[in-house]
């Protein structure tokens, strides 16, 4: 990675951190802010030791047994994040699924991967809380947890 690219990644990462420092509880602020989302994700490519850039993500909400409705989608930025994924108004109790298009990501990076996609299913009990669902990714494994 070039020095210029590395500096851009670090700058973007610090800007996200600075926003959080000045706004540690974003739920109590204006939910129309473009970077605001009560649900966030961050994808790190652990095989490269850097954020997974331009990874396609789709968010679904369960509408019944084995039925899902797509409610949001996008691509991760240079810091491996997808800001503004969902508004507070759209965030309600229920079961959600994030689909990470790992196959496309690895193909774009000319890497052979084992998983064509990774789906993380989770339940929201209190939509007034902030939920962070990170993904640690490599060509032959992935893991996730509820972050802060």
JSON list of C-alpha atoms in Angstrom, two decimals:
[
{"chain": "A", "resi": 1, "resn": "UNK", "atom": "CA", "xyz": [0.00, 0.00, 0.00]},
{"chain": "A", "resi": 2, "resn": "UNK", "atom": "CA", "xyz": [1.40, 3.40, -0.94]},
{"chain": "A", "resi": 3, "resn": "UNK", "atom": "CA", "xyz": [2.07, 6.04, 1.69]},
{"chain": "A", "resi": 4, "resn": "UNK", "atom": "CA", "xyz": [-0.63, 8.25, 0.17]},
{"chain": "A", "resi": 5, "resn": "UNK", "atom": "CA", "xyz": [-3.20, 5.43, 0.34]},
{"chain": "A", "resi": 6, "resn": "UNK", "atom": "CA", "xyz": [-2.17, 4.50, 3.89]},
{"chain": "A", "resi": 7, "resn": "UNK", "atom": "CA", "xyz": [-2.54, 8.14, 4.97]},
{"chain": "A", "resi": 8, "resn": "UNK", "atom": "CA", "xyz": [-6.04, 8.29, 3.42]},
{"chain": "A", "resi": 9, "resn": "UNK", "atom": "CA", "xyz": [-7.11, 5.12, 5.29]},
{"chain": "A", "resi": 10, "resn": "UNK", "atom": "CA", "xyz": [-5.73, 6.40, 8.60]},
{"chain": "A", "resi": 11, "resn": "UNK", "atom": "CA", "xyz": [-7.36, 9.81, 8.11]},
{"chain": "A", "resi": 12, "resn": "UNK", "atom": "CA", "xyz": [-10.76, 8.27, 7.40]},
{"chain": "A", "resi": 13, "resn": "UNK", "atom": "CA", "xyz": [-10.42, 5.96, 10.39]},
{"chain": "A", "resi": 14, "resn": "UNK", "atom": "CA", "xyz": [-9.54, 8.86, 12.69]},
{"chain": "A", "resi": 15, "resn": "UNK", "atom": "CA", "xyz": [-12.46, 10.92, 11.38]},
{"chain": "A", "resi": 16, "resn": "UNK", "atom": "CA", "xyz": [-14.85, 8.09, 12.30]},
{"chain": "A", "resi": 17, "resn": "UNK", "atom": "CA", "xyz": [-13.24, 7.89, 15.76]},
{"chain": "A", "resi": 18, "resn": "UNK", "atom": "CA", "xyz": [-13.44, 11.69, 16.18]},
{"chain": "A", "resi": 19, "resn": "UNK", "atom": "CA", "xyz": [-17.16, 11.69, 15.26]},
{"chain": "A", "resi": 20, "resn": "UNK", "atom": "CA", "xyz": [-17.77, 9.00, 17.89]},
{"chain": "A", "resi": 21, "resn": "UNK", "atom": "CA", "xyz": [-15.72, 10.89, 20.51]},
{"chain": "A", "resi": 22, "resn": "UNK", "atom": "CA", "xyz": [-17.82, 14.03, 20.03]},
{"chain": "A", "resi": 23, "resn": "UNK", "atom": "CA", "xyz": [-21.00, 11.98, 19.72]},
{"chain": "A", "resi": 24, "resn": "UNK", "atom": "CA", "xyz": [-20.67, 8.89, 21.96]},
{"chain": "A", "resi": 25, "resn": "UNK", "atom": "CA", "xyz": [-24.44, 8.29, 22.00]},
{"chain": "A", "resi": 26, "resn": "UNK", "atom": "CA", "xyz": [-25.60, 8.98, 18.42]},
{"chain": "A", "resi": 27, "resn": "UNK", "atom": "CA", "xyz": [-29.11, 7.68, 19.11]},
{"chain": "A", "resi": 28, "resn": "UNK", "atom": "CA", "xyz": [-29.93, 10.84, 21.04]},
{"chain": "A", "resi": 29, "resn": "UNK", "atom": "CA", "xyz": [-28.95, 13.09, 18.12]},
{"chain": "A", "resi": 30, "resn": "UNK", "atom": "CA", "xyz": [-30.41, 13.85, 14.74]},
{"chain": "A", "resi": 31, "resn": "UNK", "atom": "CA", "xyz": [-31.06, 10.49, 13.01]},
{"chain": "A", "resi": 32, "resn": "UNK", "atom": "CA", "xyz": [-31.03, 12.12, 9.59]},
{"chain": "A", "resi": 33, "resn": "UNK", "atom": "CA", "xyz": [-27.26, 12.61, 9.72]},
{"chain": "A", "resi": 34, "resn": "UNK", "atom": "CA", "xyz": [-25.74, 10.86, 6.71]},
{"chain": "A", "resi": 35, "resn": "UNK", "atom": "CA", "xyz": [-23.15, 8.98, 8.78]},
{"chain": "A", "resi": 36, "resn": "UNK", "atom": "CA", "xyz": [-25.58, 8.01, 11.55]},
{"chain": "A", "resi": 37, "resn": "UNK", "atom": "CA", "xyz": [-26.85, 4.48, 11.85]},
{"chain": "A", "resi": 38, "resn": "UNK", "atom": "CA", "xyz": [-28.07, 2.57, 14.92]},
{"chain": "A", "resi": 39, "resn": "UNK", "atom": "CA", "xyz": [-26.60, -0.54, 13.25]},
{"chain": "A", "resi": 40, "resn": "UNK", "atom": "CA", "xyz": [-22.99, -0.49, 12.09]},
{"chain": "A", "resi": 41, "resn": "UNK", "atom": "CA", "xyz": [-20.50, -2.95, 10.69]},
{"chain": "A", "resi": 42, "resn": "UNK", "atom": "CA", "xyz": [-16.77, -2.98, 10.09]},
{"chain": "A", "resi": 43, "resn": "UNK", "atom": "CA", "xyz": [-15.02, -5.59, 7.94]},
{"chain": "A", "resi": 44, "resn": "UNK", "atom": "CA", "xyz": [-11.33, -6.32, 8.39]},
{"chain": "A", "resi": 45, "resn": "UNK", "atom": "CA", "xyz": [-9.40, -8.57, 6.04]},
{"chain": "A", "resi": 46, "resn": "UNK", "atom": "CA", "xyz": [-7.15, -10.32, 8.53]},
{"chain": "A", "resi": 47, "resn": "UNK", "atom": "CA", "xyz": [-5.14, -11.98, 5.76]},
{"chain": "A", "resi": 48, "resn": "UNK", "atom": "CA", "xyz": [-3.94, -8.53, 4.63]},
{"chain": "A", "resi": 49, "resn": "UNK", "atom": "CA", "xyz": [-4.09, -6.80, 7.98]},
{"chain": "A", "resi": 50, "resn": "UNK", "atom": "CA", "xyz": [-6.26, -4.00, 6.66]},
{"chain": "A", "resi": 51, "resn": "UNK", "atom": "CA", "xyz": [-9.90, -2.98, 6.11]},
{"chain": "A", "resi": 52, "resn": "UNK", "atom": "CA", "xyz": [-11.92, -4.87, 3.50]},
{"chain": "A", "resi": 53, "resn": "UNK", "atom": "CA", "xyz": [-12.66, -2.13, 0.98]},
{"chain": "A", "resi": 54, "resn": "UNK", "atom": "CA", "xyz": [-15.54, -2.25, -1.52]},
{"chain": "A", "resi": 55, "resn": "UNK", "atom": "CA", "xyz": [-17.14, -5.33, 0.02]},
{"chain": "A", "resi": 56, "resn": "UNK", "atom": "CA", "xyz": [-20.83, -5.53, -0.90]},
{"chain": "A", "resi": 57, "resn": "UNK", "atom": "CA", "xyz": [-23.23, -5.81, 2.02]},
{"chain": "A", "resi": 58, "resn": "UNK", "atom": "CA", "xyz": [-26.97, -6.40, 2.09]},
{"chain": "A", "resi": 59, "resn": "UNK", "atom": "CA", "xyz": [-29.17, -6.07, 5.18]},
{"chain": "A", "resi": 60, "resn": "UNK", "atom": "CA", "xyz": [-32.36, -8.09, 5.54]},
{"chain": "A", "resi": 61, "resn": "UNK", "atom": "CA", "xyz": [-35.16, -8.22, 8.09]},
{"chain": "A", "resi": 62, "resn": "UNK", "atom": "CA", "xyz": [-37.13, -11.36, 8.84]},
{"chain": "A", "resi": 63, "resn": "UNK", "atom": "CA", "xyz": [-40.76, -11.16, 7.75]},
{"chain": "A", "resi": 64, "resn": "UNK", "atom": "CA", "xyz": [-41.68, -14.64, 8.89]},
{"chain": "A", "resi": 65, "resn": "UNK", "atom": "CA", "xyz": [-40.30, -18.12, 9.14]},
{"chain": "A", "resi": 66, "resn": "UNK", "atom": "CA", "xyz": [-37.51, -18.41, 6.55]},
{"chain": "A", "resi": 67, "resn": "UNK", "atom": "CA", "xyz": [-38.67, -15.22, 4.80]},
{"chain": "A", "resi": 68, "resn": "UNK", "atom": "CA", "xyz": [-36.44, -12.17, 4.44]},
{"chain": "A", "resi": 69, "resn": "UNK", "atom": "CA", "xyz": [-36.93, -8.69, 2.99]},
{"chain": "A", "resi": 70, "resn": "UNK", "atom": "CA", "xyz": [-33.95, -6.65, 1.82]},
{"chain": "A", "resi": 71, "resn": "UNK", "atom": "CA", "xyz": [-34.00, -3.28, 3.59]},
{"chain": "A", "resi": 72, "resn": "UNK", "atom": "CA", "xyz": [-30.56, -1.77, 2.85]},
{"chain": "A", "resi": 73, "resn": "UNK", "atom": "CA", "xyz": [-27.35, -2.40, 0.94]},
{"chain": "A", "resi": 74, "resn": "UNK", "atom": "CA", "xyz": [-24.07, -0.81, 0.02]},
{"chain": "A", "resi": 75, "resn": "UNK", "atom": "CA", "xyz": [-20.30, -1.24, -0.09]},
{"chain": "A", "resi": 76, "resn": "UNK", "atom": "CA", "xyz": [-17.70, -0.75, 2.59]},
{"chain": "A", "resi": 77, "resn": "UNK", "atom": "CA", "xyz": [-15.58, 2.39, 2.40]},
{"chain": "A", "resi": 78, "resn": "UNK", "atom": "CA", "xyz": [-11.78, 2.67, 2.61]},
{"chain": "A", "resi": 79, "resn": "UNK", "atom": "CA", "xyz": [-11.96, 1.99, 6.34]},
{"chain": "A", "resi": 80, "resn": "UNK", "atom": "CA", "xyz": [-14.04, -1.19, 5.83]},
{"chain": "A", "resi": 81, "resn": "UNK", "atom": "CA", "xyz": [-17.18, 0.48, 7.18]},
{"chain": "A", "resi": 82, "resn": "UNK", "atom": "CA", "xyz": [-20.60, 1.17, 5.70]},
{"chain": "A", "resi": 83, "resn": "UNK", "atom": "CA", "xyz": [-21.85, 4.44, 7.21]},
{"chain": "A", "resi": 84, "resn": "UNK", "atom": "CA", "xyz": [-25.53, 5.31, 7.16]},
{"chain": "A", "resi": 85, "resn": "UNK", "atom": "CA", "xyz": [-26.65, 1.72, 6.70]},
{"chain": "A", "resi": 86, "resn": "UNK", "atom": "CA", "xyz": [-29.99, 2.23, 8.43]},
{"chain": "A", "resi": 87, "resn": "UNK", "atom": "CA", "xyz": [-31.96, 5.10, 9.96]},
{"chain": "A", "resi": 88, "resn": "UNK", "atom": "CA", "xyz": [-33.33, 5.03, 13.50]},
{"chain": "A", "resi": 89, "resn": "UNK", "atom": "CA", "xyz": [-36.88, 5.19, 12.08]},
{"chain": "A", "resi": 90, "resn": "UNK", "atom": "CA", "xyz": [-36.28, 1.95, 10.13]},
{"chain": "A", "resi": 91, "resn": "UNK", "atom": "CA", "xyz": [-34.66, 0.15, 13.07]},
{"chain": "A", "resi": 92, "resn": "UNK", "atom": "CA", "xyz": [-37.25, -1.84, 14.98]},
{"chain": "A", "resi": 93, "resn": "UNK", "atom": "CA", "xyz": [-37.35, -4.98, 17.11]},
{"chain": "A", "resi": 94, "resn": "UNK", "atom": "CA", "xyz": [-36.88, -8.15, 15.10]},
{"chain": "A", "resi": 95, "resn": "UNK", "atom": "CA", "xyz": [-34.49, -10.58, 13.51]},
{"chain": "A", "resi": 96, "resn": "UNK", "atom": "CA", "xyz": [-31.98, -9.22, 11.01]},
{"chain": "A", "resi": 97, "resn": "UNK", "atom": "CA", "xyz": [-29.42, -10.71, 8.67]},
{"chain": "A", "resi": 98, "resn": "UNK", "atom": "CA", "xyz": [-26.32, -9.10, 7.18]},
{"chain": "A", "resi": 99, "resn": "UNK", "atom": "CA", "xyz": [-25.03, -10.78, 4.04]},
{"chain": "A", "resi": 100, "resn": "UNK", "atom": "CA", "xyz": [-21.39, -10.07, 3.24]},
{"chain": "A", "resi": 101, "resn": "UNK", "atom": "CA", "xyz": [-20.49, -10.82, -0.40]},
{"chain": "A", "resi": 102, "resn": "UNK", "atom": "CA", "xyz": [-17.09, -12.34, 0.39]},
{"chain": "A", "resi": 103, "resn": "UNK", "atom": "CA", "xyz": [-16.85, -14.20, -2.93]},
{"chain": "A", "resi": 104, "resn": "UNK", "atom": "CA", "xyz": [-17.04, -11.01, -4.97]},
{"chain": "A", "resi": 105, "resn": "UNK", "atom": "CA", "xyz": [-14.58, -9.28, -2.64]},
{"chain": "A", "resi": 106, "resn": "UNK", "atom": "CA", "xyz": [-11.97, -12.00, -2.98]},
{"chain": "A", "resi": 107, "resn": "UNK", "atom": "CA", "xyz": [-12.45, -12.29, -6.76]},
{"chain": "A", "resi": 108, "resn": "UNK", "atom": "CA", "xyz": [-11.84, -8.53, -7.12]},
{"chain": "A", "resi": 109, "resn": "UNK", "atom": "CA", "xyz": [-8.65, -8.98, -5.11]},
{"chain": "A", "resi": 110, "resn": "UNK", "atom": "CA", "xyz": [-7.58, -12.02, -7.16]},
{"chain": "A", "resi": 111, "resn": "UNK", "atom": "CA", "xyz": [-7.69, -14.27, -4.13]},
{"chain": "A", "resi": 112, "resn": "UNK", "atom": "CA", "xyz": [-9.25, -17.72, -4.02]},
{"chain": "A", "resi": 113, "resn": "UNK", "atom": "CA", "xyz": [-11.74, -17.83, -1.17]},
{"chain": "A", "resi": 114, "resn": "UNK", "atom": "CA", "xyz": [-13.71, -20.69, 0.32]},
{"chain": "A", "resi": 115, "resn": "UNK", "atom": "CA", "xyz": [-16.92, -18.90, 1.34]},
{"chain": "A", "resi": 116, "resn": "UNK", "atom": "CA", "xyz": [-18.98, -17.27, -1.45]},
{"chain": "A", "resi": 117, "resn": "UNK", "atom": "CA", "xyz": [-20.74, -15.21, 1.23]},
{"chain": "A", "resi": 118, "resn": "UNK", "atom": "CA", "xyz": [-21.08, -14.91, 4.98]},
{"chain": "A", "resi": 119, "resn": "UNK", "atom": "CA", "xyz": [-24.45, -14.34, 6.62]},
{"chain": "A", "resi": 120, "resn": "UNK", "atom": "CA", "xyz": [-24.79, -13.14, 10.19]},
{"chain": "A", "resi": 121, "resn": "UNK", "atom": "CA", "xyz": [-28.25, -13.44, 11.75]},
{"chain": "A", "resi": 122, "resn": "UNK", "atom": "CA", "xyz": [-29.00, -11.58, 14.98]},
{"chain": "A", "resi": 123, "resn": "UNK", "atom": "CA", "xyz": [-31.96, -10.38, 17.03]},
{"chain": "A", "resi": 124, "resn": "UNK", "atom": "CA", "xyz": [-32.67, -6.80, 18.08]},
{"chain": "A", "resi": 125, "resn": "UNK", "atom": "CA", "xyz": [-34.55, -6.56, 21.36]},
{"chain": "A", "resi": 126, "resn": "UNK", "atom": "CA", "xyz": [-34.01, -2.86, 22.07]},
{"chain": "A", "resi": 127, "resn": "UNK", "atom": "CA", "xyz": [-33.81, -0.64, 18.97]},
{"chain": "A", "resi": 128, "resn": "UNK", "atom": "CA", "xyz": [-32.79, 2.32, 21.16]},
{"chain": "A", "resi": 129, "resn": "UNK", "atom": "CA", "xyz": [-29.36, 0.76, 21.66]},
{"chain": "A", "resi": 130, "resn": "UNK", "atom": "CA", "xyz": [-26.51, 0.92, 19.18]},
{"chain": "A", "resi": 131, "resn": "UNK", "atom": "CA", "xyz": [-25.53, -2.43, 17.63]},
{"chain": "A", "resi": 132, "resn": "UNK", "atom": "CA", "xyz": [-22.17, -3.07, 15.97]},
{"chain": "A", "resi": 133, "resn": "UNK", "atom": "CA", "xyz": [-21.67, -6.30, 13.97]},
{"chain": "A", "resi": 134, "resn": "UNK", "atom": "CA", "xyz": [-18.04, -6.54, 12.80]},
{"chain": "A", "resi": 135, "resn": "UNK", "atom": "CA", "xyz": [-16.65, -9.24, 10.53]},
{"chain": "A", "resi": 136, "resn": "UNK", "atom": "CA", "xyz": [-13.09, -10.52, 10.66]},
{"chain": "A", "resi": 137, "resn": "UNK", "atom": "CA", "xyz": [-12.42, -12.09, 7.28]},
{"chain": "A", "resi": 138, "resn": "UNK", "atom": "CA", "xyz": [-9.80, -14.21, 5.55]},
{"chain": "A", "resi": 139, "resn": "UNK", "atom": "CA", "xyz": [-10.05, -16.47, 2.49]},
{"chain": "A", "resi": 140, "resn": "UNK", "atom": "CA", "xyz": [-10.72, -19.60, 4.57]},
{"chain": "A", "resi": 141, "resn": "UNK", "atom": "CA", "xyz": [-12.37, -18.29, 7.72]},
{"chain": "A", "resi": 142, "resn": "UNK", "atom": "CA", "xyz": [-14.48, -15.56, 9.24]},
{"chain": "A", "resi": 143, "resn": "UNK", "atom": "CA", "xyz": [-15.70, -14.60, 12.68]},
{"chain": "A", "resi": 144, "resn": "UNK", "atom": "CA", "xyz": [-18.04, -12.04, 14.16]},
{"chain": "A", "resi": 145, "resn": "UNK", "atom": "CA", "xyz": [-19.18, -10.75, 17.54]},
{"chain": "A", "resi": 146, "resn": "UNK", "atom": "CA", "xyz": [-21.35, -8.02, 18.97]},
{"chain": "A", "resi": 147, "resn": "UNK", "atom": "CA", "xyz": [-19.09, -5.02, 19.17]},
{"chain": "A", "resi": 148, "resn": "UNK", "atom": "CA", "xyz": [-19.59, -1.67, 20.79]}
]
